[in-house]
Every structure is written in structure tokens, then in C-alpha cells.
Amino acid sequence: MLRFVLPLTGCLFAVFALADDAFDGIRAQLSGGQLFKNFEVLIHDSDEQPIKNVTVTPWALRSSQGHGRWNDGDEFAEMSPVAVTTDAKGVATIRYPFYRNVKEETRTFSVSVNLSHPDFTIADSIHIDVPLLDDEPKKIEMVRAAQLEFIPESSAQDFETAQIHVVSSDRSTALSKSIKRTTDRVRLETLSPGPFRAMLVRLVDGQATAFSEPIELKLKSGQNKAIKAVMHPAIDIRGRLGDEVPRPVIAGRVCAIASPRKHPLPNFDWAQWAPVDEDGEFVIKGYPRSEPLQVIALCDHFIARNGRDPNAKPKPDDPSKPDFFGGLKAVAEIAEELTRPSHRPCSRPQTFASNPQQPILIRMSPLVRCQITVVNPDNDPLSNVLVGASPNVFWWDWGSQVYGDSLMRSTEWLTGTTVEEPWYSDSVRGYDMPFFEYSDAKGESIIYLPPGKQSLFVYDKADGYQLPIFMGRRDCDVTVVAGEKLSITLQLEPPGVESLGEYDKLAGVVFGCSTREGKQICALPEVRERMNDFARRLREADDPRDPVVLAEAYTVVAEAFDRAGDKAEADRWRSKAEAQKAKLEKLP
């Protein structure tokens, strides 16, 4: 089992073997600083011949806290990603941070990279577990790219191909400047062979004015047959928020994306957002007439209701007979579901058919008023602490994101003018950041959240106060009930008490064996059973934060790591169990 701790212990041994003046960075790592690590990739074709001049761009990192984008100037890793190019042997060296988050000492488990080349392609990003298990480069195969030409046809007098852009299911159209134009054609040169779906867009002064119908085909390597595409005028979709929202509507906005349909081909993205006026009305401009849409909406104290799955099939009771009670049964099922505390009634978009002839109506639901008070260990109030939650919207067949956190426009992606606020920004396109607020002098903040189970977060930029860690996360789960105000006090701790990095191995094992190391540990006899026992104890406890429960659960974890042969990790969890027992002794 010692091999599971070699990446860290190997770094420690290296520190003591190196000269003081040459390795200040490693010494900084020992006191909470960063350490730069490297690995090699070898890019080859289907004949295992090396490919030179492949650009390899790291773009995301995975840790025990999840998978997230690695941006330039990343303040958590304290280093930026650097794109590299393969040499004549097809080899490139990737640099990555040992710690995904320096302050929390959470390790980097995986590095995600994109590959680009004029003649070769790959279907998707590559996710590489680090460190590599041996000194050999990570081998990655690319295939010969497909080329495709579009011949756009338009009746507009001022039409020119320079105005034509392409949205497609192929990532290369978004990741590289692979579009070339002539007087009558648009050419894509680095597409992946296989199923392909695309749509041409005409942009004039940054606005979408025309679209082609969706183009669906299967690409082969090399040149494919040119496709003619007739351009049709874009449509504007008008709509209004339901009367549930009092007028005047304050800070209203809607976001719409093309609603993917169930078919064997992947899909392209198209997204637009629009402000809502005081009368509750809005206009989504420049939308393709061929595409259904799914919509979310926010305004002060209200959020769009849940939508229905556009691809849902009716229950196969008896298709030959009408179901006179189907509506009543559906209402009863929804009512029953709404009574469950974990239900999240605002997490799905509402859906609408393509090219609606009448204004669409977005039905809304009230958010719940939540008073959150933050205090220090002495119960003194803490001011200017950002408090809030990040409820997600789960788009139909598309993915998820924080609800209303990103107001997206595909036109900006295509023109390279995307507006991205930093994660800690106070606003999104001039609107206050949803679901977050700063505490006042009394330590109080008022936020409005959707009903259901929500996770509260805090961020204290000035003094670094933070939530205590529970199960490898710095958050606090609460159940928000529709129609009931919530009031809760969060006791924060100063920085340095405990780091999330201490939970790296536990997170990798318990949360679905999400890391390579976790999978190896779970494969050992009896370890999986003990970890399941640990999770069960917390799941069934009335109060999973009870020191009695945690002391017992942490002891089970220590026994599991003992059986895995990881004495250092076992000792860590025995110490945590003893700390919980010590809390019991202090209780009156």
C-alpha cells in the first residue's frame, strides 16, 4: 500500500536532498506553498507514428473537490497553464500544480488537455491521471482530420461569406480558428470523423440575422462532399413572466438554449439571454427558427418553475384506451414529490416548441427568504463575509451550471467577445450575483433561495474565516421549504485549523472511488465494506455532525486504511476520531 503515498513522500525526500538556494519553491510547498510537477505525452497516429507540432493545451484540473477549469492567473493553484508543442518524436512535457488549491493543500489528481493540429484531430478532451504510474510518456492517438465545405445561399443583398460562422457538435470549431472562407464557401479543416451536426449562422454587427437548417451527416477522414445550406432569417422570440411576479418586475432576466433532441447525432450549442422589463416582458433576439428552446428565468425573489422533459414518453399503460384519470394521477404524483425535502422544484428549464407564433409564458415560483448569520468561535458576528449557495440548473440533455450565474450569448463566443466575470464577482452583466450576499455589522445576510436541499458556502476575503470541514467539503447543507422562512447561524473557524487536503484519500474512496488511488484501495479485500459502513453510519445518523457519530465513523475509516496498509492515513483518522471524543468530554 505504500505506493499510494509515494507521490507525496517522494517529493519530501527530494526536498532534503537538494540545495537550499536552488529549491526555495519546494521549501515553500512544505509550508503550504506550491510545487510544480511534470509529465510527458507522446502523440501518434493510427500507425503509431509520432506527430510533431501538436499543440497541447491544459485547460482543467481535477482534485477531491471536483473537476474545474484551470484559467490564466488561477489564484487557487497560483500558477497558469502553459500550452506546449510536440517535438519530432511526438513528445511534449506538460507542467501542472502538485496542489490544485495551495491554501487547502488539495492535490491534483488529473489534468485535462486539448489537442490541436492542422492535419490530425481527436474527438474530445483527454483526461490524464497524475502522477503517471511509470516514467514512460502517456500515449495519445490522433486520427486524420476530416474537411468539409459549406456553400451558403442567401437572398440578402449585402450578404457575404465573411459574415458566416459555424456552430457544430465538433469541439474544433470552438477551440481553434479552423474556419476558412472564400467568396462563396466556408471551409472547416480539422473535424473529427464520425457523426456530425452543424448549423451556419450569419452575423451582422455581432447580431445573428440568419441561420441554416441543421446539417446532419457522418464525416470521413479527408475531404467530404460540399454541402449547400440555404440561410433563413433569424426570429425574435417574445415572452413574459407569469403574473405570479408582482409588477414592476425588478432585475429580471431569462436565458435560453437550443433544446437538444434525442437522436444518434451529437448536438451543437446555441444560447441567448435577454433582460426582462418592468412589465415582465422580454425579447430573445436572433434565434434559429428550427430549434426548440429551453428557458430559465430569475428576478428579485422569484425563479422559473420546473419544466417537463421534452423527450419524455407516456407511460405504456394501454395505448388503445384513453386515460381519463391520467391528469389527476400526474397531479397527485407531483404533489407527493413536492412534499419530499430533497425535491428541487426549480432545477429544470421550461421547454417550448420551435418558432413559437405567440409570446411564450414563463411560470414563476417564489424564492424563500433565508437569514444567515456568521460568527467566529467566540460567537462574535463577522461582517463583510460573502454568504450564499449555488443551486444548479440541469439543462435537458446538455449539462448543468449554477442557476443564472452565466448569462450566455453564442454570438459572443463566435466573435471572441465573451464576457466572463470572475467567480468572486459581485455581479453578472450588471445584475447582483444571484443567491449570495455580504454579511452586515451584525453578521447577518438575507438571501433568497429555491426550495429543496441547498449547500451554503462562505468566503471571507479579508480575514480568511471559513466553514469547518465536514466529509471533505467546506459547506453546510440546509433544507429550504417553500413558504417557510429559514434562519440559521454558521460558526466559522480561522484559517489553518484543518485543510481539505487531509480528506483527499477519503474523498477518492468514499465518493464513488472517484480517483485512481481510490479505485485501487477499494479493490482490496474488506476495505470497500468498511468504507460502505462508514458512509452508512453518516447517512443513517439523525445528526451526522454529532461527535459520537463522527468518532465511530472515523474509527471505521482508520481500520479501513489499516487493512489497506496505509498506516499514515490510518493514524490521521484515528487522530480525528480522538479529537471528536475530546469534544464529548467538554460537553456539559
XYZ file of C-alpha atoms in Angstrom:
588
model
C 0.000 0.000 0.000
C 2.997 2.319 0.369
C 2.804 3.019 -3.349
C -0.307 5.115 -2.690
C 1.673 7.709 -0.765
C 4.789 7.705 -2.920
C 3.870 10.843 -4.938
C 3.974 12.946 -1.765
C 6.732 11.152 0.159
C 8.887 11.116 -2.958
C 8.584 14.902 -3.071
C 9.522 15.150 0.609
C 12.642 13.025 0.193
C 13.617 15.154 -2.800
C 13.441 18.290 -0.686
C 16.046 17.165 1.801
C 18.383 16.025 -0.954
C 18.543 19.348 -2.757
C 20.464 22.571 -2.093
C 18.693 25.264 -0.118
C 19.332 28.114 -2.567
C 18.106 26.158 -5.599
C 14.807 24.826 -4.338
C 13.047 27.598 -2.442
C 9.847 26.626 -4.209
C 9.917 23.140 -2.700
C 10.502 24.554 0.753
C 7.507 26.836 0.172
C 5.461 23.732 -0.630
C 6.344 22.232 2.733
C 4.940 25.309 4.450
C 1.827 25.484 2.293
C 3.307 26.696 -0.999
C 3.189 25.223 -4.470
C 5.261 22.554 -6.193
C 5.463 22.284 -9.980
C 5.209 18.774 -11.450
C 5.725 17.465 -14.984
C 4.679 14.557 -17.160
C 5.181 13.718 -20.820
C 2.707 12.861 -23.562
C 3.508 11.073 -26.809
C 1.114 11.883 -29.650
C 0.932 9.360 -32.502
C -1.284 8.423 -35.446
C -3.176 5.180 -36.096
C 0.061 3.618 -37.413
C 1.811 4.591 -34.152
C 3.954 7.132 -35.989
C 4.789 10.241 -33.916
C 3.062 13.502 -34.792
C 5.076 16.682 -34.380
C 3.768 20.207 -33.908
C 0.675 19.146 -31.965
C -0.389 21.930 -29.617
C -1.252 20.510 -26.202
C -3.234 22.925 -24.033
C -4.031 22.126 -20.387
C -7.432 23.588 -19.528
C -8.825 21.865 -16.414
C -7.744 20.103 -13.225
C -9.404 17.513 -11.005
C -8.988 17.229 -7.252
C -11.008 15.750 -4.415
C -13.194 18.867 -4.711
C -14.187 18.109 -8.295
C -13.255 18.951 -11.878
C -12.882 22.600 -12.821
C -11.383 24.960 -15.364
C -7.737 25.964 -14.955
C -7.542 29.595 -16.043
C -4.683 32.010 -16.568
C -3.795 33.635 -13.268
C -5.521 30.870 -11.318
C -5.469 32.096 -7.715
C -6.015 28.647 -6.201
C -3.178 26.849 -7.989
C -1.078 30.021 -8.043
C 0.187 29.102 -11.491
C -1.195 29.366 -15.012
C -1.499 26.640 -17.644
C 1.069 26.682 -20.431
C 0.404 25.306 -23.914
C 3.241 23.220 -25.369
C 4.072 21.689 -28.754
C 5.239 18.169 -29.539
C 8.729 17.671 -30.946
C 9.831 15.462 -33.860
C 9.344 12.405 -31.621
C 5.759 13.435 -30.862
C 6.659 14.206 -27.253
C 5.698 17.233 -25.155
C 6.176 17.975 -21.463
C 3.161 19.230 -19.504
C 3.623 21.251 -16.344
C 0.923 21.098 -13.671
C 0.500 22.103 -9.991
C 1.017 19.495 -7.289
C -1.673 21.290 -5.299
C -4.911 22.205 -7.020
C -5.519 24.583 -4.132
C -2.393 25.750 -2.340
C -4.121 27.026 0.793
C -6.233 23.885 1.205
C -3.397 21.571 0.083
C -5.739 19.567 -2.142
C -3.717 17.523 -4.615
C -4.165 17.491 -8.358
C -5.416 14.052 -9.400
C -5.988 14.628 -13.110
C -5.065 17.102 -15.841
C -7.378 17.739 -18.816
C -5.795 18.760 -22.117
C -6.993 19.742 -25.576
C -5.023 18.779 -28.686
C -4.912 20.684 -31.967
C -3.089 20.101 -35.253
C -3.691 21.188 -38.868
C -3.976 17.617 -40.194
C -4.968 15.459 -37.217
C -7.763 15.573 -34.691
C -9.231 13.861 -31.661
C -12.877 13.591 -30.708
C -12.695 15.055 -27.213
C -10.507 16.333 -24.410
C -8.065 13.929 -22.783
C -8.104 13.477 -19.002
C -4.797 12.184 -17.628
C -4.392 10.796 -14.099
C -1.289 12.177 -12.396
C 1.351 11.361 -11.472
C 1.894 8.791 -14.222
C 2.489 5.267 -12.928
C 5.854 4.978 -14.677
C 8.436 7.108 -16.447
C 7.007 6.427 -19.904
C 5.045 9.192 -21.670
C 1.252 8.990 -21.779
C 0.405 7.764 -25.305
C -2.445 9.502 -27.130
C -3.689 8.627 -30.613
C -4.968 11.207 -33.082
C -6.652 10.456 -36.405
C -6.573 12.108 -39.800
C -8.936 15.070 -39.762
C -11.996 15.483 -41.929
C -12.513 18.530 -44.143
C -15.907 19.911 -45.089
C -17.063 22.869 -47.176
C -20.378 24.671 -46.872
C -21.904 26.700 -49.683
C -24.225 29.218 -48.004
C -27.085 30.580 -50.117
C -28.794 33.831 -49.182
C -31.155 36.274 -50.850
C -29.842 39.206 -48.797
C -28.396 41.944 -50.974
C -25.490 42.663 -48.635
C -24.640 39.011 -47.969
C -21.003 37.870 -47.952
C -19.353 34.686 -46.684
C -17.203 36.692 -44.262
C -20.383 37.007 -42.189
C -20.862 33.235 -41.906
C -19.921 31.350 -38.750
C -20.461 27.719 -37.809
C -21.781 26.144 -34.622
C -21.316 22.400 -34.574
C -21.032 19.282 -32.464
C -17.297 19.191 -33.195
C -15.227 20.843 -30.490
C -12.607 22.024 -33.002
C -14.938 24.703 -34.373
C -14.895 26.312 -30.932
C -11.307 25.555 -29.918
C -9.405 26.741 -32.975
C -9.583 29.207 -35.808
C -10.150 26.407 -38.282
C -12.740 28.233 -40.409
C -11.515 29.447 -43.791
C -13.614 31.449 -46.223
C -13.624 32.126 -49.952
C -16.028 34.284 -51.931
C -18.707 31.578 -51.920
C -17.617 28.877 -49.449
C -16.864 28.265 -45.786
C -14.339 25.515 -45.070
C -13.650 23.517 -41.885
C -10.393 21.573 -41.902
C -9.887 19.913 -38.519
C -13.096 17.979 -37.896
C -13.282 14.575 -36.241
C -14.515 11.721 -38.440
C -17.878 10.342 -37.351
C -21.379 11.684 -36.629
C -21.607 15.434 -37.114
C -24.288 18.097 -36.664
C -23.905 21.770 -37.527
C -25.703 24.999 -38.319
C -24.498 28.070 -40.220
C -25.037 31.475 -38.631
C -24.880 34.862 -40.312
C -23.638 37.620 -38.006
C -24.003 41.300 -38.874
C -22.566 43.784 -36.369
C -22.381 41.000 -33.809
C -26.067 40.054 -34.154
C -27.427 36.789 -35.561
C -29.561 37.643 -38.583
C -29.904 34.283 -40.357
C -29.445 30.541 -39.819
C -29.339 27.456 -41.972
C -31.387 24.389 -41.172
C -29.469 21.842 -39.055
C -26.972 19.857 -41.141
C -26.532 16.218 -40.171
C -24.088 13.744 -41.700
C -21.309 11.266 -40.986
C -17.837 12.571 -41.767
C -14.914 10.552 -43.080
C -11.232 11.407 -42.871
C -10.103 13.653 -45.705
C -12.251 15.789 -47.965
C -16.035 15.372 -47.716
C -18.638 16.425 -50.250
C -19.562 20.112 -50.095
C -22.931 20.931 -48.531
C -25.289 23.627 -49.783
C -27.061 25.482 -46.989
C -29.931 27.919 -47.515
C -29.948 30.749 -44.990
C -33.269 31.692 -43.341
C -33.967 34.866 -41.368
C -33.471 34.628 -37.619
C -36.532 35.002 -35.419
C -37.158 37.034 -32.286
C -38.987 35.172 -29.529
C -41.209 37.310 -27.357
C -42.385 36.300 -23.933
C -43.435 37.380 -20.477
C -43.092 36.268 -16.890
C -46.230 34.914 -15.225
C -48.484 37.037 -13.052
C -47.034 35.279 -10.003
C -44.408 38.031 -10.115
C -45.670 41.425 -8.883
C -45.146 44.376 -11.217
C -42.890 46.188 -11.636
C -40.511 43.280 -12.183
C -37.097 44.002 -10.679
C -33.810 42.648 -12.090
C -35.487 40.186 -14.429
C -33.528 38.138 -16.955
C -34.061 34.974 -18.988
C -31.563 32.579 -20.549
C -32.437 30.216 -23.401
C -30.521 27.473 -25.182
C -31.389 25.207 -28.078
C -33.173 22.169 -26.679
C -31.281 19.037 -27.753
C -33.432 16.360 -29.309
C -32.963 12.652 -28.831
C -31.179 11.360 -31.920
C -27.962 9.424 -32.563
C -26.004 12.523 -33.535
C -24.297 14.885 -31.074
C -25.596 18.421 -30.948
C -24.370 21.972 -31.377
C -24.879 24.755 -28.841
C -26.893 27.919 -29.273
C -27.590 30.207 -26.327
C -29.052 33.680 -25.840
C -30.160 35.727 -22.854
C -32.421 38.745 -22.572
C -33.364 41.319 -19.928
C -36.941 41.433 -18.635
C -38.595 44.850 -18.442
C -40.714 46.170 -15.571
C -43.879 44.825 -17.209
C -42.408 41.327 -17.221
C -41.860 41.223 -20.980
C -38.729 40.174 -22.864
C -37.433 39.517 -26.376
C -34.899 36.775 -27.157
C -33.296 38.138 -30.303
C -31.587 36.247 -33.101
C -32.790 32.681 -32.553
C -32.864 29.832 -35.127
C -36.396 29.050 -36.266
C -35.643 25.312 -36.486
C -34.674 24.792 -32.856
C -36.870 24.148 -29.812
C -35.759 26.087 -26.771
C -35.423 25.604 -23.044
C -35.555 28.617 -20.764
C -34.715 29.624 -17.198
C -35.611 32.940 -15.564
C -34.753 34.957 -12.468
C -35.882 38.213 -10.920
C -35.935 39.628 -7.416
C -37.406 36.955 -5.103
C -38.696 34.716 -7.947
C -37.382 31.883 -10.104
C -38.821 29.953 -13.057
C -40.778 26.825 -12.212
C -39.599 23.371 -13.202
C -40.156 22.345 -16.794
C -41.026 18.935 -18.208
C -38.698 16.609 -20.076
C -39.239 17.347 -23.792
C -38.260 13.768 -24.655
C -40.418 12.032 -22.037
C -42.598 9.209 -23.306
C -46.075 8.486 -21.946
C -46.406 5.534 -19.603
C -47.231 2.334 -21.532
C -50.487 1.517 -19.718
C -52.743 0.771 -22.678
C -52.260 2.981 -25.719
C -55.560 1.818 -27.223
C -57.609 3.313 -24.383
C -57.828 6.924 -23.262
C -56.683 7.538 -19.699
C -59.363 9.730 -18.137
C -57.518 9.783 -14.817
C -54.037 10.434 -16.187
C -54.121 14.131 -15.372
C -55.308 13.518 -11.832
C -52.625 10.889 -11.303
C -49.965 13.249 -12.611
C -51.115 15.995 -10.239
C -51.078 13.542 -7.332
C -47.579 12.348 -8.216
C -46.278 15.907 -8.416
C -47.932 16.819 -5.111
C -46.357 13.802 -3.438
C -42.953 14.626 -4.880
C -43.150 18.234 -3.700
C -43.558 17.076 -0.102
C -40.132 15.447 -0.135
C -37.475 17.700 1.458
C -34.842 16.807 -1.129
C -37.009 17.838 -4.070
C -35.650 20.715 -6.115
C -38.632 22.201 -7.965
C -36.649 24.876 -9.822
C -33.739 22.919 -11.255
C -35.144 22.103 -14.717
C -35.778 24.534 -17.596
C -39.171 25.074 -19.169
C -39.308 23.923 -22.793
C -41.041 25.358 -25.851
C -41.516 24.244 -29.445
C -39.502 25.784 -32.253
C -40.605 29.036 -33.897
C -43.424 29.892 -31.456
C -46.123 32.025 -33.060
C -47.350 33.503 -29.773
C -45.406 35.016 -26.872
C -44.145 32.322 -24.535
C -45.166 32.390 -20.860
C -42.623 31.619 -18.133
C -44.399 30.500 -14.967
C -42.565 31.543 -11.813
C -42.259 30.441 -8.184
C -41.273 32.498 -5.129
C -37.840 32.057 -3.624
C -37.528 31.501 0.119
C -36.184 34.204 2.431
C -33.144 32.915 4.334
C -31.403 34.798 7.141
C -27.836 33.581 7.557
C -25.736 34.780 10.495
C -21.978 34.175 10.584
C -19.976 34.269 13.820
C -16.443 33.414 14.938
C -15.572 30.681 17.515
C -16.370 33.185 20.305
C -19.805 33.824 18.737
C -18.855 37.371 17.751
C -20.515 38.497 14.499
C -18.397 38.607 11.340
C -19.061 41.361 8.823
C -18.364 41.557 5.095
C -18.374 37.781 4.674
C -19.885 36.581 1.396
C -22.587 34.008 2.167
C -24.714 32.067 -0.266
C -25.474 28.942 -2.247
C -25.033 27.710 -5.797
C -28.220 25.926 -6.888
C -27.770 24.251 -10.250
C -29.923 24.193 -13.335
C -29.884 20.813 -15.054
C -30.449 21.526 -18.738
C -32.232 18.816 -20.675
C -29.631 16.609 -22.395
C -26.982 19.312 -22.199
C -25.279 19.565 -18.803
C -25.572 21.692 -15.689
C -24.366 25.011 -14.310
C -25.090 27.371 -11.446
C -28.568 28.799 -11.999
C -28.381 32.248 -13.555
C -24.659 32.553 -12.840
C -23.739 32.774 -16.507
C -25.757 34.823 -18.977
C -24.642 33.327 -22.259
C -24.722 34.504 -25.853
C -23.400 32.282 -28.616
C -22.846 35.350 -30.775
C -20.149 36.433 -28.327
C -18.477 33.024 -28.408
C -18.328 33.190 -32.196
C -16.850 36.690 -32.276
C -14.481 36.170 -29.352
C -16.136 38.820 -27.193
C -17.428 36.557 -24.424
C -17.952 38.378 -21.135
C -16.732 36.308 -18.190
C -16.928 37.699 -14.674
C -14.516 36.172 -12.132
C -16.055 33.624 -9.788
C -15.923 36.080 -6.876
C -17.563 38.916 -8.836
C -20.414 40.809 -7.183
C -22.441 40.930 -10.380
C -23.325 39.189 -13.639
C -23.912 41.565 -16.567
C -24.849 44.286 -14.101
C -27.229 42.097 -12.096
C -26.372 41.262 -8.495
C -24.837 37.800 -8.160
C -27.812 35.501 -7.521
C -28.153 33.653 -4.206
C -25.246 35.492 -2.488
C -24.993 38.449 -0.119
C -22.447 40.018 2.243
C -22.970 39.940 5.999
C -23.599 43.235 7.799
C -22.185 44.502 11.104
C -24.430 42.029 12.956
C -23.062 39.156 10.887
C -26.418 38.823 9.145
C -27.173 38.434 5.452
C -30.507 37.930 3.722
C -30.538 35.720 0.642
C -33.374 34.161 -1.330
C -33.029 30.508 -2.328
C -35.081 27.930 -4.236
C -36.861 25.295 -2.133
C -35.057 22.000 -1.641
C -31.731 20.868 -0.291
C -29.104 23.590 -0.667
C -25.439 23.820 0.300
C -24.321 27.064 1.936
C -20.840 28.492 1.298
C -18.904 31.407 2.761
C -15.966 33.469 1.517
C -14.093 35.878 3.767
C -11.509 37.618 1.621
C -10.241 39.878 4.420
C -9.567 37.521 7.330
C -9.995 34.078 5.799
C -12.678 32.789 8.168
C -14.243 29.633 6.754
C -16.714 26.871 7.453
C -15.351 23.832 9.301
C -14.755 20.838 7.050
C -17.359 18.098 7.031
C -16.922 14.999 4.856
C -14.248 16.679 2.784
C -16.297 19.787 1.994
C -16.461 23.310 3.361
C -20.201 23.733 3.131
C -23.325 23.350 5.231
C -26.400 21.550 3.913
C -29.797 23.043 4.706
C -33.320 22.153 3.647
C -35.250 25.116 2.288
C -39.023 24.651 2.495
C -41.406 26.590 0.255
C -43.398 29.153 2.216
C -41.232 28.860 5.351
C -38.533 31.381 6.245
C -35.145 29.924 7.136
C -32.865 31.260 9.870
C -29.505 29.691 10.656
C -26.237 30.646 12.357
C -22.932 29.434 10.949
C -19.933 29.341 13.271
C -16.770 29.860 11.242
C -13.199 28.993 12.110
C -9.981 30.910 11.400
C -7.691 29.655 8.622
C -5.190 26.928 9.405
C -7.317 24.734 11.681
C -7.687 21.982 9.085
C -7.129 21.639 5.336
C -9.245 19.947 2.699
C -6.130 18.129 1.538
C -6.402 15.940 4.633
C -9.545 14.463 3.066
C -8.078 13.741 -0.373
C -7.858 9.984 0.068
C -11.180 9.671 1.855
C -12.926 11.645 -0.879
C -11.333 9.474 -3.550
C -12.521 6.305 -1.822
C -15.942 7.164 -0.425
C -17.358 9.387 -3.143
C -17.675 6.720 -5.805
C -13.980 5.717 -5.823
C -13.504 8.764 -7.998
C -9.709 8.655 -8.229
C -7.218 6.104 -9.492
C -5.897 5.770 -5.961
C -9.418 5.316 -4.615
C -10.165 2.557 -7.090
C -7.004 0.716 -6.074
C -7.891 0.975 -2.402
C -11.478 -0.151 -2.952
C -10.253 -3.252 -4.781
C -8.533 -4.519 -1.620
C -10.348 -7.166 0.496
C -12.774 -5.820 3.121
C -11.824 -2.194 2.501
C -14.874 -1.438 0.351
C -17.150 -2.973 3.004
C -15.687 -0.802 5.742
C -15.968 2.334 3.646
C -19.599 1.450 2.921
C -20.090 1.034 6.672
C -18.612 4.498 7.206
C -20.970 6.070 4.655
C -23.965 4.177 6.087
C -23.304 5.420 9.626
C -23.349 9.027 8.479
C -26.330 8.555 6.189
C -28.496 6.969 8.892
C -27.495 9.323 11.716
C -30.049 11.862 12.949
C -27.205 14.378 13.180
C -24.202 13.344 11.059
C -22.115 16.087 12.727
C -22.660 14.594 16.193
C -19.208 13.940 17.761
C -20.371 10.457 18.843
C -21.281 9.571 15.265
C -18.094 11.065 13.822
C -15.824 9.369 16.380
C -17.291 5.975 15.477
C -17.240 6.681 11.745
C -13.650 7.956 11.735
C -12.561 4.845 13.649
C -14.071 2.715 10.875
C -12.110 4.751 8.308
C -8.881 4.241 10.264
C -9.493 0.477 10.303
C -10.094 0.513 6.548
C -6.794 2.264 5.840
C -5.069 -0.126 8.262
C -6.304 -3.009 6.140
C -5.132 -1.182 3.028
C -1.642 -0.978 4.529
C -1.618 2.817 4.718
C -0.508 3.400 8.317
C -0.014 7.152 7.916
C -3.566 7.653 6.676
C -4.931 5.305 9.360
C -3.156 7.327 12.054
C -4.616 10.535 10.614
C -8.169 9.222 11.005
C -7.515 7.794 14.454
C -6.400 11.288 15.474
C -9.600 12.745 14.049
C -11.625 10.160 15.992
C -9.808 11.112 19.199
C -10.487 14.795 18.524
C -14.219 14.058 18.313
C -14.063 12.108 21.594
C -12.324 15.087 23.183
C -15.257 17.275 22.166
C -17.574 14.926 24.061
C -15.565 15.339 27.237
C -16.023 19.112 27.063
C -19.795 18.881 26.721
C -21.762 19.703 29.888
